[in-house]
PDB file of C-alpha atoms and ligand atoms in Angstrom:
ATOM      1  CA  MET A   1       0.000   0.000   0.000  1.00  0.00           C
ATOM      2  CA  ALA A   2       1.576   3.286  -1.111  1.00  0.00           C
ATOM      3  CA  SER A   3       2.305   5.836   1.591  1.00  0.00           C
ATOM      4  CA  ASN A   4       0.618   9.231   1.333  1.00  0.00           C
ATOM      5  CA  LEU A   5       4.105  10.682   1.117  1.00  0.00           C
ATOM      6  CA  ARG A   6       4.548   8.920  -2.188  1.00  0.00           C
ATOM      7  CA  ARG A   7       2.723  11.318  -4.497  1.00  0.00           C
ATOM      8  CA  PRO A   8       3.194  10.013  -8.060  1.00  0.00           C
ATOM      9  CA  LEU A   9       5.943  11.800  -9.965  1.00  0.00           C
ATOM     10  CA  LEU A  10       5.990  11.951 -13.760  1.00  0.00           C
ATOM     11  CA  ALA A  11       9.350  13.204 -14.923  1.00  0.00           C
ATOM     12  CA  GLY A  12      10.683  13.916 -18.407  1.00  0.00           C
ATOM     13  CA  ASN A  13      14.384  13.657 -19.182  1.00  0.00           C
ATOM     14  CA  TRP A  14      15.015  15.717 -22.309  1.00  0.00           C
ATOM     15  CA  LYS A  15      18.680  14.573 -22.458  1.00  0.00           C
ATOM     16  CA  MET A  16      20.890  16.399 -25.004  1.00  0.00           C
ATOM     17  CA  ASN A  17      18.000  17.460 -27.221  1.00  0.00           C
ATOM     18  CA  LEU A  18      16.149  20.591 -28.309  1.00  0.00           C
ATOM     19  CA  THR A  19      17.089  24.105 -29.299  1.00  0.00           C
ATOM     20  CA  LEU A  20      15.914  26.945 -27.080  1.00  0.00           C
ATOM     21  CA  ALA A  21      12.917  27.540 -29.355  1.00  0.00           C
ATOM     22  CA  GLN A  22      11.998  23.839 -29.196  1.00  0.00           C
ATOM     23  CA  SER A  23      12.474  23.807 -25.411  1.00  0.00           C
ATOM     24  CA  VAL A  24      10.104  26.756 -25.073  1.00  0.00           C
ATOM     25  CA  GLU A  25       7.511  25.015 -27.228  1.00  0.00           C
ATOM     26  CA  LEU A  26       7.719  21.766 -25.238  1.00  0.00           C
ATOM     27  CA  ALA A  27       7.703  23.579 -21.890  1.00  0.00           C
ATOM     28  CA  LYS A  28       4.502  25.381 -22.908  1.00  0.00           C
ATOM     29  CA  LEU A  29       2.925  22.054 -23.824  1.00  0.00           C
ATOM     30  CA  VAL A  30       3.856  20.532 -20.446  1.00  0.00           C
ATOM     31  CA  ALA A  31       2.739  23.659 -18.562  1.00  0.00           C
ATOM     32  CA  GLY A  32      -0.600  23.525 -20.378  1.00  0.00           C
ATOM     33  CA  GLY A  33      -1.200  19.964 -19.197  1.00  0.00           C
ATOM     34  CA  ALA A  34      -0.136  20.513 -15.594  1.00  0.00           C
ATOM     35  CA  ASN A  35      -3.662  20.978 -14.243  1.00  0.00           C
ATOM     36  CA  SER A  36      -4.860  17.646 -15.557  1.00  0.00           C
ATOM     37  CA  ALA A  37      -1.804  15.678 -14.410  1.00  0.00           C
ATOM     38  CA  SER A  38      -2.340  12.659 -12.144  1.00  0.00           C
ATOM     39  CA  GLY A  39       0.622  13.585  -9.931  1.00  0.00           C
ATOM     40  CA  GLU A  40       3.581  15.881  -9.623  1.00  0.00           C
ATOM     41  CA  VAL A  41       5.355  16.690 -12.898  1.00  0.00           C
ATOM     42  CA  ALA A  42       9.035  17.490 -13.460  1.00  0.00           C
ATOM     43  CA  VAL A  43      11.230  18.130 -16.475  1.00  0.00           C
ATOM     44  CA  PHE A  44      14.997  17.606 -16.560  1.00  0.00           C
ATOM     45  CA  VAL A  45      16.190  19.967 -19.238  1.00  0.00           C
ATOM     46  CA  PRO A  46      19.557  20.706 -20.871  1.00  0.00           C
ATOM     47  CA  ALA A  47      21.584  23.255 -18.893  1.00  0.00           C
ATOM     48  CA  THR A  48      21.237  25.805 -21.694  1.00  0.00           C
ATOM     49  CA  ALA A  49      17.443  25.774 -21.368  1.00  0.00           C
ATOM     50  CA  ILE A  50      17.115  25.953 -17.578  1.00  0.00           C
ATOM     51  CA  THR A  51      16.409  29.666 -17.317  1.00  0.00           C
ATOM     52  CA  VAL A  52      14.023  30.004 -20.288  1.00  0.00           C
ATOM     53  CA  VAL A  53      12.062  26.899 -19.328  1.00  0.00           C
ATOM     54  CA  GLY A  54      11.994  28.115 -15.706  1.00  0.00           C
ATOM     55  CA  GLU A  55      10.238  31.309 -16.822  1.00  0.00           C
ATOM     56  CA  ILE A  56       7.540  29.312 -18.600  1.00  0.00           C
ATOM     57  CA  LEU A  57       6.981  26.899 -15.715  1.00  0.00           C
ATOM     58  CA  LYS A  58       6.649  29.611 -13.047  1.00  0.00           C
ATOM     59  CA  GLY A  59       3.376  29.221 -11.160  1.00  0.00           C
ATOM     60  CA  THR A  60       2.428  25.974 -12.933  1.00  0.00           C
ATOM     61  CA  GLY A  61       3.646  23.583 -10.244  1.00  0.00           C
ATOM     62  CA  VAL A  62       5.819  21.734 -12.782  1.00  0.00           C
ATOM     63  CA  ARG A  63       9.217  21.233 -11.194  1.00  0.00           C
ATOM     64  CA  LEU A  64      12.377  22.151 -13.031  1.00  0.00           C
ATOM     65  CA  GLY A  65      15.432  19.927 -12.946  1.00  0.00           C
ATOM     66  CA  ALA A  66      18.975  19.578 -14.263  1.00  0.00           C
ATOM     67  CA  GLN A  67      20.362  16.323 -15.663  1.00  0.00           C
ATOM     68  CA  ASN A  68      23.646  16.251 -13.756  1.00  0.00           C
ATOM     69  CA  GLY A  69      25.769  18.355 -11.446  1.00  0.00           C
ATOM     70  CA  HIS A  70      29.319  18.248 -10.062  1.00  0.00           C
ATOM     71  CA  PHE A  71      29.934  17.520  -6.402  1.00  0.00           C
ATOM     72  CA  GLU A  72      32.242  20.476  -5.870  1.00  0.00           C
ATOM     73  CA  ALA A  73      30.542  23.836  -5.340  1.00  0.00           C
ATOM     74  CA  SER A  74      32.899  25.763  -7.621  1.00  0.00           C
ATOM     75  CA  GLY A  75      36.387  25.663  -9.072  1.00  0.00           C
ATOM     76  CA  ALA A  76      38.523  24.528 -11.972  1.00  0.00           C
ATOM     77  CA  TYR A  77      36.181  21.921 -13.497  1.00  0.00           C
ATOM     78  CA  THR A  78      35.829  23.105 -17.070  1.00  0.00           C
ATOM     79  CA  GLY A  79      32.567  22.062 -18.655  1.00  0.00           C
ATOM     80  CA  GLU A  80      30.820  21.187 -15.390  1.00  0.00           C
ATOM     81  CA  ILE A  81      28.073  22.945 -13.456  1.00  0.00           C
ATOM     82  CA  SER A  82      27.705  22.701  -9.691  1.00  0.00           C
ATOM     83  CA  MET A  83      24.658  21.954  -7.546  1.00  0.00           C
ATOM     84  CA  PRO A  84      24.531  25.502  -6.082  1.00  0.00           C
ATOM     85  CA  MET A  85      24.678  26.871  -9.664  1.00  0.00           C
ATOM     86  CA  ILE A  86      21.785  24.584 -10.631  1.00  0.00           C
ATOM     87  CA  ALA A  87      19.740  25.786  -7.658  1.00  0.00           C
ATOM     88  CA  ASP A  88      20.653  29.395  -8.379  1.00  0.00           C
ATOM     89  CA  ALA A  89      19.409  29.000 -11.968  1.00  0.00           C
ATOM     90  CA  GLY A  90      15.977  28.045 -10.622  1.00  0.00           C
ATOM     91  CA  CYS A  91      16.021  24.252 -10.488  1.00  0.00           C
ATOM     92  CA  ALA A  92      14.327  22.325  -7.705  1.00  0.00           C
ATOM     93  CA  MET A  93      15.604  18.911  -8.721  1.00  0.00           C
ATOM     94  CA  VAL A  94      18.598  17.131 -10.216  1.00  0.00           C
ATOM     95  CA  LEU A  95      19.211  13.718 -11.759  1.00  0.00           C
ATOM     96  CA  ILE A  96      22.143  11.831 -10.250  1.00  0.00           C
ATOM     97  CA  GLY A  97      23.822   8.744 -11.674  1.00  0.00           C
ATOM     98  CA  HIS A  98      21.759   8.299 -14.825  1.00  0.00           C
ATOM     99  CA  SER A  99      23.058   5.177 -16.585  1.00  0.00           C
ATOM    100  CA  GLU A 100      24.319   7.307 -19.473  1.00  0.00           C
ATOM    101  CA  ARG A 101      26.447   9.236 -16.966  1.00  0.00           C
ATOM    102  CA  ARG A 102      27.665   5.991 -15.407  1.00  0.00           C
ATOM    103  CA  LYS A 103      28.495   4.389 -18.753  1.00  0.00           C
ATOM    104  CA  LEU A 104      29.689   7.291 -20.922  1.00  0.00           C
ATOM    105  CA  PHE A 105      31.113   9.724 -18.371  1.00  0.00           C
ATOM    106  CA  GLY A 106      32.500   7.438 -15.693  1.00  0.00           C
ATOM    107  CA  ASP A 107      30.167   8.279 -12.810  1.00  0.00           C
ATOM    108  CA  THR A 108      30.963   5.782 -10.049  1.00  0.00           C
ATOM    109  CA  ASP A 109      28.916   4.967  -6.951  1.00  0.00           C
ATOM    110  CA  ALA A 110      31.414   7.012  -4.922  1.00  0.00           C
ATOM    111  CA  TRP A 111      30.908  10.064  -7.150  1.00  0.00           C
ATOM    112  CA  ILE A 112      27.159   9.578  -7.066  1.00  0.00           C
ATOM    113  CA  ASN A 113      27.307   9.555  -3.275  1.00  0.00           C
ATOM    114  CA  LYS A 114      29.268  12.827  -3.303  1.00  0.00           C
ATOM    115  CA  LYS A 115      26.902  14.371  -5.848  1.00  0.00           C
ATOM    116  CA  LEU A 116      23.983  13.398  -3.616  1.00  0.00           C
ATOM    117  CA  GLY A 117      25.569  15.225  -0.689  1.00  0.00           C
ATOM    118  CA  ALA A 118      26.181  18.304  -2.818  1.00  0.00           C
ATOM    119  CA  ALA A 119      22.610  18.279  -4.161  1.00  0.00           C
ATOM    120  CA  LEU A 120      21.107  18.017  -0.674  1.00  0.00           C
ATOM    121  CA  LYS A 121      23.371  20.802   0.597  1.00  0.00           C
ATOM    122  CA  ALA A 122      22.155  23.010  -2.261  1.00  0.00           C
ATOM    123  CA  GLY A 123      18.523  22.313  -1.318  1.00  0.00           C
ATOM    124  CA  LEU A 124      17.781  20.282  -4.442  1.00  0.00           C
ATOM    125  CA  THR A 125      15.578  17.189  -4.622  1.00  0.00           C
ATOM    126  CA  PRO A 126      17.874  14.475  -5.993  1.00  0.00           C
ATOM    127  CA  VAL A 127      16.662  11.645  -8.204  1.00  0.00           C
ATOM    128  CA  VAL A 128      19.241   8.872  -7.836  1.00  0.00           C
ATOM    129  CA  CYS A 129      19.196   6.449 -10.781  1.00  0.00           C
ATOM    130  CA  VAL A 130      20.047   2.766 -10.422  1.00  0.00           C
ATOM    131  CA  GLY A 131      19.706  -0.209 -12.734  1.00  0.00           C
ATOM    132  CA  GLU A 132      21.348  -3.277 -14.158  1.00  0.00           C
ATOM    133  CA  THR A 133      22.688  -3.883 -17.657  1.00  0.00           C
ATOM    134  CA  LEU A 134      21.401  -6.703 -19.865  1.00  0.00           C
ATOM    135  CA  GLU A 135      24.567  -8.694 -19.212  1.00  0.00           C
ATOM    136  CA  GLU A 136      24.115  -8.300 -15.459  1.00  0.00           C
ATOM    137  CA  ARG A 137      20.466  -9.398 -15.679  1.00  0.00           C
ATOM    138  CA  GLU A 138      21.323 -12.407 -17.827  1.00  0.00           C
ATOM    139  CA  SER A 139      24.083 -13.484 -15.452  1.00  0.00           C
ATOM    140  CA  GLN A 140      21.738 -13.248 -12.427  1.00  0.00           C
ATOM    141  CA  LYS A 141      23.548 -10.222 -10.983  1.00  0.00           C
ATOM    142  CA  THR A 142      20.555  -7.849 -10.930  1.00  0.00           C
ATOM    143  CA  TRP A 143      19.960  -7.961  -7.176  1.00  0.00           C
ATOM    144  CA  ARG A 144      23.641  -7.641  -6.303  1.00  0.00           C
ATOM    145  CA  VAL A 145      23.984  -4.620  -8.633  1.00  0.00           C
ATOM    146  CA  LEU A 146      20.900  -2.895  -7.245  1.00  0.00           C
ATOM    147  CA  GLU A 147      21.923  -3.622  -3.662  1.00  0.00           C
ATOM    148  CA  THR A 148      25.376  -2.101  -4.227  1.00  0.00           C
ATOM    149  CA  GLN A 149      24.154   0.937  -6.160  1.00  0.00           C
ATOM    150  CA  VAL A 150      21.536   1.779  -3.530  1.00  0.00           C
ATOM    151  CA  ALA A 151      23.794   1.128  -0.519  1.00  0.00           C
ATOM    152  CA  GLU A 152      26.839   2.953  -1.919  1.00  0.00           C
ATOM    153  CA  GLY A 153      24.824   5.810  -3.416  1.00  0.00           C
ATOM    154  CA  LEU A 154      22.967   6.589  -0.174  1.00  0.00           C
ATOM    155  CA  LYS A 155      25.830   5.787   2.212  1.00  0.00           C
ATOM    156  CA  GLY A 156      26.559   8.070   5.161  1.00  0.00           C
ATOM    157  CA  PHE A 157      23.409  10.192   5.340  1.00  0.00           C
ATOM    158  CA  ALA A 158      20.932  10.453   8.201  1.00  0.00           C
ATOM    159  CA  PRO A 159      17.286   9.583   7.421  1.00  0.00           C
ATOM    160  CA  ALA A 160      16.274  13.246   7.782  1.00  0.00           C
ATOM    161  CA  ASP A 161      18.848  14.213   5.110  1.00  0.00           C
ATOM    162  CA  LEU A 162      17.345  11.697   2.710  1.00  0.00           C
ATOM    163  CA  ALA A 163      13.703  12.648   3.266  1.00  0.00           C
ATOM    164  CA  LYS A 164      13.463  14.281  -0.177  1.00  0.00           C
ATOM    165  CA  VAL A 165      15.429  11.684  -2.120  1.00  0.00           C
ATOM    166  CA  VAL A 166      13.737   9.945  -5.038  1.00  0.00           C
ATOM    167  CA  ILE A 167      15.105   6.706  -6.518  1.00  0.00           C
ATOM    168  CA  ALA A 168      14.680   5.856 -10.203  1.00  0.00           C
ATOM    169  CA  TYR A 169      14.940   2.206 -11.198  1.00  0.00           C
ATOM    170  CA  GLU A 170      16.092   2.254 -14.797  1.00  0.00           C
ATOM    171  CA  PRO A 171      17.155  -1.121 -16.190  1.00  0.00           C
ATOM    172  CA  VAL A 172      19.815  -0.164 -18.719  1.00  0.00           C
ATOM    173  CA  TRP A 173      18.483  -2.693 -21.240  1.00  0.00           C
ATOM    174  CA  ALA A 174      15.164  -0.856 -21.291  1.00  0.00           C
ATOM    175  CA  ILE A 175      16.464   2.674 -21.806  1.00  0.00           C
ATOM    176  CA  GLY A 176      15.851   3.970 -25.311  1.00  0.00           C
ATOM    177  CA  THR A 177      15.462   0.431 -26.632  1.00  0.00           C
ATOM    178  CA  GLY A 178      11.691   0.095 -26.781  1.00  0.00           C
ATOM    179  CA  LYS A 179      12.054  -2.970 -24.499  1.00  0.00           C
ATOM    180  CA  THR A 180      10.085  -1.944 -21.434  1.00  0.00           C
ATOM    181  CA  ALA A 181      10.325  -4.042 -18.279  1.00  0.00           C
ATOM    182  CA  THR A 182       7.052  -5.874 -17.788  1.00  0.00           C
ATOM    183  CA  PRO A 183       4.942  -4.474 -14.946  1.00  0.00           C
ATOM    184  CA  ALA A 184       5.826  -7.625 -12.959  1.00  0.00           C
ATOM    185  CA  GLN A 185       9.580  -7.141 -13.564  1.00  0.00           C
ATOM    186  CA  ALA A 186       9.328  -3.489 -12.546  1.00  0.00           C
ATOM    187  CA  GLN A 187       7.344  -4.345  -9.397  1.00  0.00           C
ATOM    188  CA  GLU A 188       9.814  -7.068  -8.430  1.00  0.00           C
ATOM    189  CA  ALA A 189      12.777  -4.688  -8.736  1.00  0.00           C
ATOM    190  CA  HIS A 190      10.992  -1.837  -6.940  1.00  0.00           C
ATOM    191  CA  LEU A 191      10.063  -4.127  -4.071  1.00  0.00           C
ATOM    192  CA  PHE A 192      13.682  -5.256  -3.847  1.00  0.00           C
ATOM    193  CA  ILE A 193      14.913  -1.636  -3.826  1.00  0.00           C
ATOM    194  CA  ARG A 194      12.383  -0.766  -1.130  1.00  0.00           C
ATOM    195  CA  ALA A 195      13.756  -3.647   0.958  1.00  0.00           C
ATOM    196  CA  GLN A 196      17.249  -2.148   0.555  1.00  0.00           C
ATOM    197  CA  LEU A 197      15.920   1.237   1.714  1.00  0.00           C
ATOM    198  CA  LYS A 198      14.471  -0.526   4.746  1.00  0.00           C
ATOM    199  CA  LYS A 199      17.879  -2.046   5.514  1.00  0.00           C
ATOM    200  CA  ILE A 200      19.460   1.418   5.401  1.00  0.00           C
ATOM    201  CA  HIS A 201      17.000   3.464   7.473  1.00  0.00           C
ATOM    202  CA  GLY A 202      14.043   1.272   8.435  1.00  0.00           C
ATOM    203  CA  ASP A 203      10.372   0.895   7.586  1.00  0.00           C
ATOM    204  CA  GLY A 204       9.305   4.535   7.681  1.00  0.00           C
ATOM    205  CA  PHE A 205      12.050   5.597   5.307  1.00  0.00           C
ATOM    206  CA  ALA A 206      11.344   2.726   2.912  1.00  0.00           C
ATOM    207  CA  ALA A 207       7.594   3.314   2.941  1.00  0.00           C
ATOM    208  CA  GLY A 208       7.933   7.039   2.312  1.00  0.00           C
ATOM    209  CA  THR A 209      10.516   7.065  -0.492  1.00  0.00           C
ATOM    210  CA  ARG A 210       9.330   7.378  -4.065  1.00  0.00           C
ATOM    211  CA  ILE A 211      10.733   4.888  -6.576  1.00  0.00           C
ATOM    212  CA  LEU A 212      10.217   5.788 -10.231  1.00  0.00           C
ATOM    213  CA  TYR A 213      10.429   3.360 -13.126  1.00  0.00           C
ATOM    214  CA  GLY A 214      12.325   4.423 -16.253  1.00  0.00           C
ATOM    215  CA  GLY A 215      12.993   2.582 -19.498  1.00  0.00           C
ATOM    216  CA  SER A 216      10.873   2.963 -22.638  1.00  0.00           C
ATOM    217  CA  VAL A 217       7.819   4.282 -20.797  1.00  0.00           C
ATOM    218  CA  THR A 218       5.133   5.246 -23.319  1.00  0.00           C
ATOM    219  CA  ALA A 219       1.575   6.545 -23.382  1.00  0.00           C
ATOM    220  CA  GLU A 220       0.514   2.936 -23.967  1.00  0.00           C
ATOM    221  CA  ASN A 221       2.333   1.198 -21.103  1.00  0.00           C
ATOM    222  CA  VAL A 222       2.298   3.862 -18.380  1.00  0.00           C
ATOM    223  CA  ASP A 223      -1.026   2.788 -16.823  1.00  0.00           C
ATOM    224  CA  SER A 224       0.028  -0.830 -16.328  1.00  0.00           C
ATOM    225  CA  LEU A 225       3.370   0.217 -14.817  1.00  0.00           C
ATOM    226  CA  MET A 226       1.740   2.762 -12.508  1.00  0.00           C
ATOM    227  CA  ALA A 227      -0.736   0.095 -11.369  1.00  0.00           C
ATOM    228  CA  GLN A 228       2.090  -1.685  -9.526  1.00  0.00           C
ATOM    229  CA  ALA A 229       2.103  -1.166  -5.774  1.00  0.00           C
ATOM    230  CA  ASP A 230       5.737  -0.039  -5.551  1.00  0.00           C
ATOM    231  CA  VAL A 231       5.926   2.027  -8.741  1.00  0.00           C
ATOM    232  CA  ASP A 232       5.520   5.653  -7.662  1.00  0.00           C
ATOM    233  CA  GLY A 233       6.147   7.385 -10.945  1.00  0.00           C
ATOM    234  CA  ALA A 234       8.002   7.359 -14.225  1.00  0.00           C
ATOM    235  CA  LEU A 235      11.226   8.797 -15.568  1.00  0.00           C
ATOM    236  CA  VAL A 236      10.655   9.205 -19.271  1.00  0.00           C
ATOM    237  CA  GLY A 237      13.216   9.869 -22.007  1.00  0.00           C
ATOM    238  CA  GLY A 238      12.060   9.602 -25.636  1.00  0.00           C
ATOM    239  CA  ALA A 239       8.337   9.966 -24.992  1.00  0.00           C
ATOM    240  CA  SER A 240       8.886  13.109 -22.912  1.00  0.00           C
ATOM    241  CA  LEU A 241       9.871  14.972 -26.087  1.00  0.00           C
ATOM    242  CA  LYS A 242       6.460  14.393 -27.636  1.00  0.00           C
ATOM    243  CA  LYS A 243       2.803  15.136 -27.010  1.00  0.00           C
ATOM    244  CA  ASP A 244       2.613  11.607 -25.576  1.00  0.00           C
ATOM    245  CA  PHE A 245       4.075  13.016 -22.363  1.00  0.00           C
ATOM    246  CA  LEU A 246       0.733  14.702 -21.667  1.00  0.00           C
ATOM    247  CA  ARG A 247      -0.931  11.282 -21.656  1.00  0.00           C
ATOM    248  CA  ILE A 248       1.826   9.957 -19.392  1.00  0.00           C
ATOM    249  CA  MET A 249       1.276  12.917 -17.034  1.00  0.00           C
ATOM    250  CA  GLY A 250      -2.406  11.986 -16.935  1.00  0.00           C
ATOM    251  CA  PHE A 251      -1.910   8.263 -16.351  1.00  0.00           C
ATOM    252  CA  GLN A 252      -4.845   6.311 -14.938  1.00  0.00           C
ATOM    253  CA  LYS A 253      -3.931   4.186 -11.930  1.00  0.00           C
ATOM    254  CA  ALA A 254      -5.957   0.982 -12.029  1.00  0.00           C
TER     255      ALA A 254
HETATM  256  C1  LIG B   1      15.867   7.790 -19.551  1.00  0.00           C
HETATM  257  O1  LIG B   1      16.714   8.293 -20.243  1.00  0.00           O
HETATM  258  O2  LIG B   1      15.886   8.027 -18.338  1.00  0.00           O
HETATM  259  C2  LIG B   1      14.878   6.926 -20.171  1.00  0.00           C
HETATM  260  C3  LIG B   1      14.150   6.191 -19.389  1.00  0.00           C
HETATM  261  O3  LIG B   1      14.790   6.939 -21.547  1.00  0.00           O
HETATM  262  P1  LIG B   1      13.659   6.227 -22.466  1.00  0.00           P
HETATM  263  O4  LIG B   1      12.314   6.568 -21.851  1.00  0.00           O
HETATM  264  O5  LIG B   1      13.823   6.826 -23.815  1.00  0.00           O
HETATM  265  O6  LIG B   1      13.914   4.769 -22.423  1.00  0.00           O
END
């Protein structure tokens, strides 16, 4: 039974897409659908679009997020942006440890843990992404991978520090591939992750933490995924760039 604290969250990850003009157009579309959404809505936009999209989302309740941030507050880190800079630009949220960051940019669990600390210090709501690769799933390593990513990512924080944290379960084999996890696979993994959260900080923490599913979520499969007891929302890549996201925002929980 979902806790009242677990208000559904429908989040779009725009990745490295869209010009400013296209970002404005999409932000207006999302803002226009905010009133009929079935939960909280967030968009994780390219750094270049944060301020313009922020202007459009003002007063709509749609939360603005960045896709990554460095763990240092400032300094000689050419090409990076810091968590305080992200907050200063108007973001309320930040993605941490997306599988593309882990795979293509070398984000380790230790870095993710440091980024989490920096995000919390900056007052941001962090969405920590975890998930196994196809090879790991096929060699029966899924649970070990998820256990390590959750434990190492959240290590060293008090429960009160982690009150705002959101976890996103994103099986790497389902991201951008059109191969969605079945609702049963998603539920099984979410339940496992919730058990890991319980190990870290007990029942209350586990019951109150939102766990999103991500990986080829579409307008067609969102309802069956959201019908699962431990699926508290969706992190959506490809379909968040289209009108389909409005349907995802308005999912119908069975
Ligand atoms: C993502 O990038 O977080 C994602 C889930 O992408 P897609 O929905 O395209 O699989």
